[in-house]
Coordinates of C-alpha atoms in Angstrom, one line a residue:
X1 CA 0.0 0.1 -0.1
X2 CA 2.8 2.3 0.9
X3 CA 4.6 1.7 -2.4
X4 CA 1.4 2.4 -4.3
X5 CA 0.8 5.6 -2.5
X6 CA 4.4 6.8 -3.2
X7 CA 4.0 5.7 -7.0
X8 CA 0.7 7.7 -7.2
X9 CA 2.3 10.9 -5.7
X10 CA 5.3 10.7 -8.1
X11 CA 2.9 10.2 -11.0
X12 CA 0.8 13.3 -10.0
X13 CA 4.1 15.5 -9.6
X14 CA 5.2 14.3 -12.9
X15 CA 2.0 15.0 -14.6
X16 CA 1.7 18.4 -12.8
X17 CA 5.1 19.6 -13.6
X18 CA 5.8 17.7 -16.9
X19 CA 3.0 18.8 -19.1
X20 CA 4.4 20.2 -22.4
X21 CA 3.3 21.1 -25.7
X22 CA 5.4 20.3 -28.8
X23 CA 4.8 20.3 -32.6
X24 CA 6.7 19.5 -35.8
X25 CA 9.8 21.5 -36.3
X26 CA 9.0 24.4 -38.7
X27 CA 11.4 25.1 -41.7
X28 CA 11.2 28.6 -43.4
X29 CA 10.6 29.2 -47.1
X30 CA 13.3 28.2 -49.5
X31 CA 15.1 31.6 -50.4
X32 CA 18.4 30.3 -51.3
X33 CA 17.5 29.2 -54.8
X34 CA 19.4 31.6 -56.9
X35 CA 19.2 31.0 -60.5
X36 CA 21.3 32.8 -63.1
X37 CA 19.2 33.8 -65.9
X38 CA 21.5 32.5 -68.8
X39 CA 18.6 32.1 -71.2
X40 CA 17.3 35.8 -70.9
X41 CA 14.0 34.6 -69.2
X42 CA 13.7 37.5 -66.8
X43 CA 10.8 39.5 -68.1
X44 CA 11.2 43.3 -67.9
X45 CA 7.5 44.0 -68.1
X46 CA 5.8 41.8 -65.6
X47 CA 3.1 43.6 -63.7
X48 CA 2.5 47.3 -63.2
X49 CA 3.7 48.8 -59.9
X50 CA 1.1 50.6 -57.7
X51 CA 1.6 54.0 -56.8
X52 CA 3.8 54.8 -53.9
X53 CA 1.8 56.0 -50.9
X54 CA 1.9 59.8 -50.0
X55 CA 1.3 59.1 -46.4
X56 CA 2.0 56.5 -43.6
X57 CA 5.0 54.7 -42.6
X58 CA 6.1 53.8 -46.1
X59 CA 7.1 57.3 -46.7
X60 CA 10.0 57.0 -44.3
X61 CA 11.9 54.8 -46.8
X62 CA 14.7 56.9 -48.1
X63 CA 14.5 59.5 -45.4
X64 CA 17.4 60.7 -43.2
X65 CA 17.7 59.5 -39.7
X66 CA 17.7 63.2 -38.5
X67 CA 14.0 63.4 -39.5
X68 CA 13.3 60.0 -37.9
X69 CA 14.6 61.3 -34.6
X70 CA 12.7 64.6 -35.0
X71 CA 9.3 62.6 -35.5
X72 CA 9.9 59.4 -33.4
X73 CA 12.7 60.4 -30.8
X74 CA 15.7 58.2 -30.1
X75 CA 15.0 54.6 -30.8
X76 CA 14.6 52.4 -27.5
X77 CA 17.2 49.9 -29.1
X78 CA 19.7 50.0 -32.0
X79 CA 20.4 46.4 -33.0
X80 CA 22.4 44.8 -35.8
X81 CA 20.9 42.7 -38.7
X82 CA 22.8 40.1 -40.9
X83 CA 22.1 42.3 -43.9
X84 CA 24.2 45.4 -43.2
X85 CA 21.6 47.7 -41.9
X86 CA 20.8 48.4 -38.3
X87 CA 17.4 48.0 -36.6
X88 CA 16.1 51.1 -34.9
X89 CA 13.4 49.6 -32.5
X90 CA 10.3 51.6 -31.4
X91 CA 8.3 49.4 -29.2
X92 CA 5.8 52.3 -28.6
X93 CA 2.8 50.1 -27.2
X94 CA 1.2 46.7 -27.8
X95 CA -0.7 48.5 -30.5
X96 CA 2.3 50.3 -32.1
X97 CA 5.5 48.3 -32.8
X98 CA 8.0 49.7 -35.5
X99 CA 11.5 48.5 -36.5
X100 CA 13.3 50.8 -39.0
X101 CA 16.3 49.3 -41.0
X102 CA 19.0 52.0 -41.2
X103 CA 22.0 52.1 -43.5
X104 CA 24.2 55.0 -44.3
X105 CA 21.8 57.3 -42.2
X106 CA 18.9 56.4 -44.4
X107 CA 15.9 54.2 -43.8
X108 CA 16.0 51.4 -46.2
X109 CA 13.4 49.1 -44.8
X110 CA 10.7 49.3 -42.1
X111 CA 8.6 46.6 -40.2
X112 CA 5.5 47.4 -38.4
X113 CA 2.8 45.5 -36.5
X114 CA -0.1 46.7 -34.2
X115 CA -3.6 47.9 -34.7
X116 CA -2.7 51.6 -34.5
X117 CA 0.2 51.9 -37.1
X118 CA -0.4 53.8 -40.4
X119 CA 0.6 51.5 -43.2
X120 CA -1.2 53.0 -46.0
X121 CA -2.4 52.1 -48.6
X122 CA -3.2 49.1 -46.3
X123 CA -4.5 48.7 -43.0
X124 CA -3.4 46.1 -40.4
X125 CA -6.3 43.7 -39.6
X126 CA -7.7 44.3 -43.2
X127 CA -9.4 41.4 -44.9
X128 CA -7.5 39.7 -47.7
X129 CA -10.5 39.9 -50.0
X130 CA -10.5 43.7 -49.5
X131 CA -6.7 43.8 -50.4
X132 CA -7.3 41.9 -53.5
X133 CA -9.9 44.5 -54.6
X134 CA -7.2 47.1 -55.1
X135 CA -4.0 45.2 -55.3
X136 CA -2.6 43.4 -58.4
X137 CA -1.1 40.1 -56.9
X138 CA 1.6 38.5 -59.1
X139 CA 3.5 35.4 -58.5
X140 CA 6.6 36.8 -60.4
X141 CA 7.9 40.4 -59.4
X142 CA 10.8 41.9 -61.4
X143 CA 13.1 44.3 -59.8
X144 CA 15.4 46.4 -61.9
X145 CA 18.5 47.7 -60.1
X146 CA 21.8 49.3 -61.2
X147 CA 23.4 45.9 -60.6
X148 CA 21.1 43.9 -63.0
X149 CA 17.5 42.5 -63.1
X150 CA 16.1 40.2 -60.5
X151 CA 12.9 38.2 -60.7
X152 CA 11.4 37.0 -57.4
X153 CA 9.1 33.9 -57.7
X154 CA 6.4 33.5 -55.2
X155 CA 5.0 30.0 -54.6
X156 CA 1.5 29.0 -53.5
X157 CA 2.4 29.4 -49.7
X158 CA 3.9 32.9 -50.4
X159 CA 0.8 33.9 -52.1
X160 CA -1.3 32.8 -49.2
X161 CA 0.9 34.2 -46.3
X162 CA 3.3 36.9 -47.6
X163 CA 2.7 38.8 -50.7
X164 CA 5.2 41.1 -52.4
X165 CA 3.8 44.2 -54.0
X166 CA 5.5 47.0 -56.0
X167 CA 4.5 50.5 -54.7
X168 CA 6.2 52.9 -57.1
X169 CA 10.0 52.6 -56.3
X170 CA 9.6 50.6 -53.1
X171 CA 8.2 47.2 -52.2
X172 CA 5.7 45.9 -49.6
X173 CA 5.7 42.5 -48.1
X174 CA 2.2 41.9 -46.7
X175 CA 2.2 39.3 -44.0
X176 CA -1.2 37.4 -43.8
X177 CA -2.8 35.4 -41.3
X178 CA -4.1 32.4 -43.4
X179 CA -6.3 31.4 -40.5
X180 CA -8.1 34.6 -40.3
X181 CA -7.4 35.8 -43.8
X182 CA -6.3 39.2 -42.4
X183 CA -3.2 41.3 -42.7
X184 CA -1.2 41.1 -39.5
X185 CA 2.0 43.0 -40.3
X186 CA 3.9 44.6 -43.1
X187 CA 7.5 45.4 -44.2
X188 CA 8.5 48.1 -46.7
X189 CA 11.9 47.9 -48.5
X190 CA 13.9 49.6 -51.1
X191 CA 15.1 47.7 -54.1
X192 CA 18.7 47.2 -53.0
X193 CA 17.5 45.7 -49.5
X194 CA 15.0 43.4 -51.1
X195 CA 17.7 42.1 -53.3
X196 CA 20.2 41.7 -50.6
X197 CA 17.7 39.9 -48.4
X198 CA 16.1 37.9 -51.4
X199 CA 13.4 36.5 -49.0
X200 CA 11.9 34.5 -52.1
X201 CA 13.3 32.4 -54.8
X202 CA 15.2 34.6 -57.1
X203 CA 16.3 34.5 -60.8
X204 CA 18.9 37.2 -61.8
X205 CA 20.6 38.6 -64.7
X206 CA 23.7 40.6 -64.2
X207 CA 26.3 40.7 -61.4
X208 CA 25.1 39.1 -58.3
X209 CA 26.9 40.6 -55.2
X210 CA 28.7 38.2 -53.0
X211 CA 27.1 37.8 -49.8
X212 CA 29.1 38.8 -46.6
X213 CA 28.8 36.4 -43.8
X214 CA 28.8 38.1 -40.3
X215 CA 31.6 37.3 -38.0
X216 CA 31.0 35.1 -35.0
X217 CA 31.0 38.4 -32.8
X218 CA 28.5 40.1 -35.1
X219 CA 26.4 36.9 -35.0
X220 CA 26.3 37.0 -31.2
X221 CA 24.7 40.5 -31.5
X222 CA 22.4 39.7 -34.2
X223 CA 21.2 36.6 -32.1
X224 CA 20.6 38.7 -29.1
X225 CA 18.6 41.3 -31.2
X226 CA 16.6 38.6 -32.8
X227 CA 15.7 37.1 -29.2
X228 CA 14.3 40.4 -28.1
X229 CA 12.6 41.1 -31.4
X230 CA 10.7 37.8 -31.2
X231 CA 9.7 38.4 -27.7
X232 CA 8.2 41.9 -28.5
X233 CA 6.5 40.7 -31.6
X234 CA 5.1 37.7 -29.9
X235 CA 3.6 39.9 -27.2
X236 CA 2.0 42.1 -29.8
X237 CA 0.4 39.4 -31.5
X238 CA -0.9 37.9 -28.2
X239 CA -2.5 41.4 -27.3
X240 CA -4.2 41.4 -30.7
X241 CA -5.8 38.0 -29.8
X242 CA -6.8 39.0 -26.3
X243 CA -4.1 37.1 -24.5
X244 CA -1.9 38.2 -21.6
X245 CA 1.4 39.6 -22.0
X246 CA 4.2 37.2 -21.3
X247 CA 7.2 38.2 -19.1
X248 CA 10.7 37.5 -19.9
X249 CA 12.4 34.6 -18.1
X250 CA 16.2 34.5 -18.4
X251 CA 16.6 31.0 -17.1
X252 CA 14.2 29.7 -19.7
X253 CA 16.0 31.8 -22.4
X254 CA 19.2 30.0 -21.6
X255 CA 17.7 26.7 -22.2
X256 CA 16.2 28.1 -25.6
X257 CA 19.7 29.4 -26.6
X258 CA 21.3 26.2 -25.8
X259 CA 18.9 24.3 -27.9
X260 CA 19.2 26.6 -31.0
X261 CA 23.0 26.3 -30.8
X262 CA 23.0 22.6 -30.3
X263 CA 20.8 22.2 -33.3
X264 CA 23.1 24.2 -35.5
X265 CA 26.3 22.7 -34.3
X266 CA 24.9 19.1 -34.2
X267 CA 23.3 19.5 -37.7
X268 CA 19.8 18.3 -36.5
X269 CA 16.4 19.8 -36.2
X270 CA 14.1 18.5 -33.6
X271 CA 12.5 19.1 -30.1
X272 CA 14.6 16.2 -28.7
X273 CA 18.1 16.9 -27.9
X274 CA 20.5 13.9 -28.5
X275 CA 22.3 14.8 -25.2
X276 CA 19.8 16.7 -23.2
X277 CA 16.5 15.1 -24.1
X278 CA 13.1 16.7 -24.6
X279 CA 11.7 20.2 -23.4
X280 CA 10.7 18.9 -19.9
X281 CA 14.0 17.3 -19.3
X282 CA 16.0 20.3 -20.6
X283 CA 14.0 22.7 -18.3
X284 CA 14.4 20.4 -15.3
X285 CA 18.1 20.2 -15.8
X286 CA 18.3 24.0 -15.9
X287 CA 16.3 24.2 -12.6
X288 CA 13.4 25.9 -14.3
X289 CA 10.2 24.9 -12.3
X290 CA 6.9 24.9 -14.3
X291 CA 3.4 23.9 -14.4
X292 CA 3.1 23.6 -18.2
X293 CA 5.5 24.3 -20.9
X294 CA 5.5 24.7 -24.7
X295 CA 8.1 24.9 -27.4
X296 CA 8.3 26.4 -30.9
X297 CA 11.3 25.9 -33.0
X298 CA 12.1 27.2 -36.6
X299 CA 15.0 27.4 -39.1
X300 CA 16.0 29.1 -42.3
X301 CA 13.8 32.2 -41.8
X302 CA 15.5 35.5 -42.9
X303 CA 15.0 37.2 -39.5
X304 CA 12.9 37.5 -36.3
X305 CA 9.6 38.9 -37.8
X306 CA 9.5 36.3 -40.5
X307 CA 10.1 33.5 -38.0
X308 CA 7.3 34.6 -35.7
X309 CA 5.1 35.1 -38.8
X310 CA 5.8 31.5 -39.7
X311 CA 4.7 30.2 -36.3
X312 CA 1.5 32.1 -36.4
X313 CA 0.6 30.5 -39.8
X314 CA 1.3 26.9 -38.5
X315 CA -1.6 25.4 -36.5
X316 CA 0.4 23.7 -33.8
X317 CA 2.9 26.6 -33.4
X318 CA 0.0 29.1 -33.2
X319 CA -1.7 27.2 -30.5
X320 CA 1.5 27.4 -28.4
X321 CA 2.1 31.1 -29.2
X322 CA -1.4 32.1 -28.1
X323 CA -1.9 29.5 -25.1
X324 CA -3.7 31.6 -22.3
X325 CA -1.9 29.5 -19.5
X326 CA 1.5 30.5 -20.2
X327 CA 3.1 33.4 -18.2
X328 CA 6.7 33.7 -19.2
X329 CA 8.8 33.3 -22.3
X330 CA 12.3 32.6 -23.0
X331 CA 13.8 33.0 -26.6
X332 CA 16.9 31.6 -28.0
X333 CA 18.5 32.3 -31.4
X334 CA 21.6 30.9 -32.9
X335 CA 22.2 32.1 -36.4
X336 CA 19.1 31.0 -38.3
X337 CA 17.8 28.5 -35.6
X338 CA 15.0 29.9 -33.5
X339 CA 13.6 28.5 -30.3
X340 CA 10.7 29.8 -28.2
X341 CA 10.2 28.2 -24.7
X342 CA 7.0 29.1 -23.0
X343 CA 6.2 28.3 -19.4
X344 CA 3.5 28.6 -16.8
X345 CA 5.5 29.2 -13.7
X346 CA 4.5 27.7 -10.2
X347 CA 2.5 30.3 -8.2
X348 CA 5.3 30.7 -5.7
X349 CA 7.7 31.4 -8.4
X350 CA 5.9 34.2 -10.2

């Protein structure tokens, strides 16, 4: 009888502290397919670009950073990216989150999410059917630059989740929530930045610039920046869906960092570490006490906003992202491996 009682107690503790949510690992879209146009297939006349907006956040593309400071003040954070520009981060509120990419004192890209950001000619939360009424959507977008011609090729998933739209001499990436069929966030870019990032499959004609890989020290700074951006954007999305804001938990983040780094160095992609085990085992080895826990992992995405958008559009990852029980989040990024560890803390730990 005593043995049976002890067994039941151990089982209850294990169930109480060991509940976890996991899902299939999420790989980002294939963007490294760079095809040289040796047969002159790049069509110079594909599509007619829409007009560049006269108002809204897109008007900041190309503007000097002095004007940015006059309008927005000093950024809360200045963070590196793997593409040469720096992110000026303005987490104004859960309804207004803006990242401006700055290169040579000019804004070259801008990412925005929140219900109160002006992203004319669009509106965040707008239904996809309304967007299609005034936007010509193409699966092939040609970008002409001083260095050559580039044709971006959008696959079926891209057309359902992240459109690319020319607006005069700039471009907009429309991040769509395919579950609700609404526009959730947006990114504006100039043509050199779009070519540098090439977030879609690309055919090119001309001289393709050689990509510069960040040094290990630079990657460390990019990783830290991506972790904070994922944390911020996750909370904006949770706010949009009426869920509580999560608190940062550094101990949990250390577990997430270790998992992302091990996946990169060990050349595997899984929730189960060959050396440390599954999420519950990794958290317990890190002395993280929790009621429930969940994990999202991703790889190949170009940056933090793209990774979060990918999780939102995957049913299993979305469930973890928006779980109402979680109270804390730790994020770990290593190069292009991303890990989110969510936990519901014990009441005496909160």
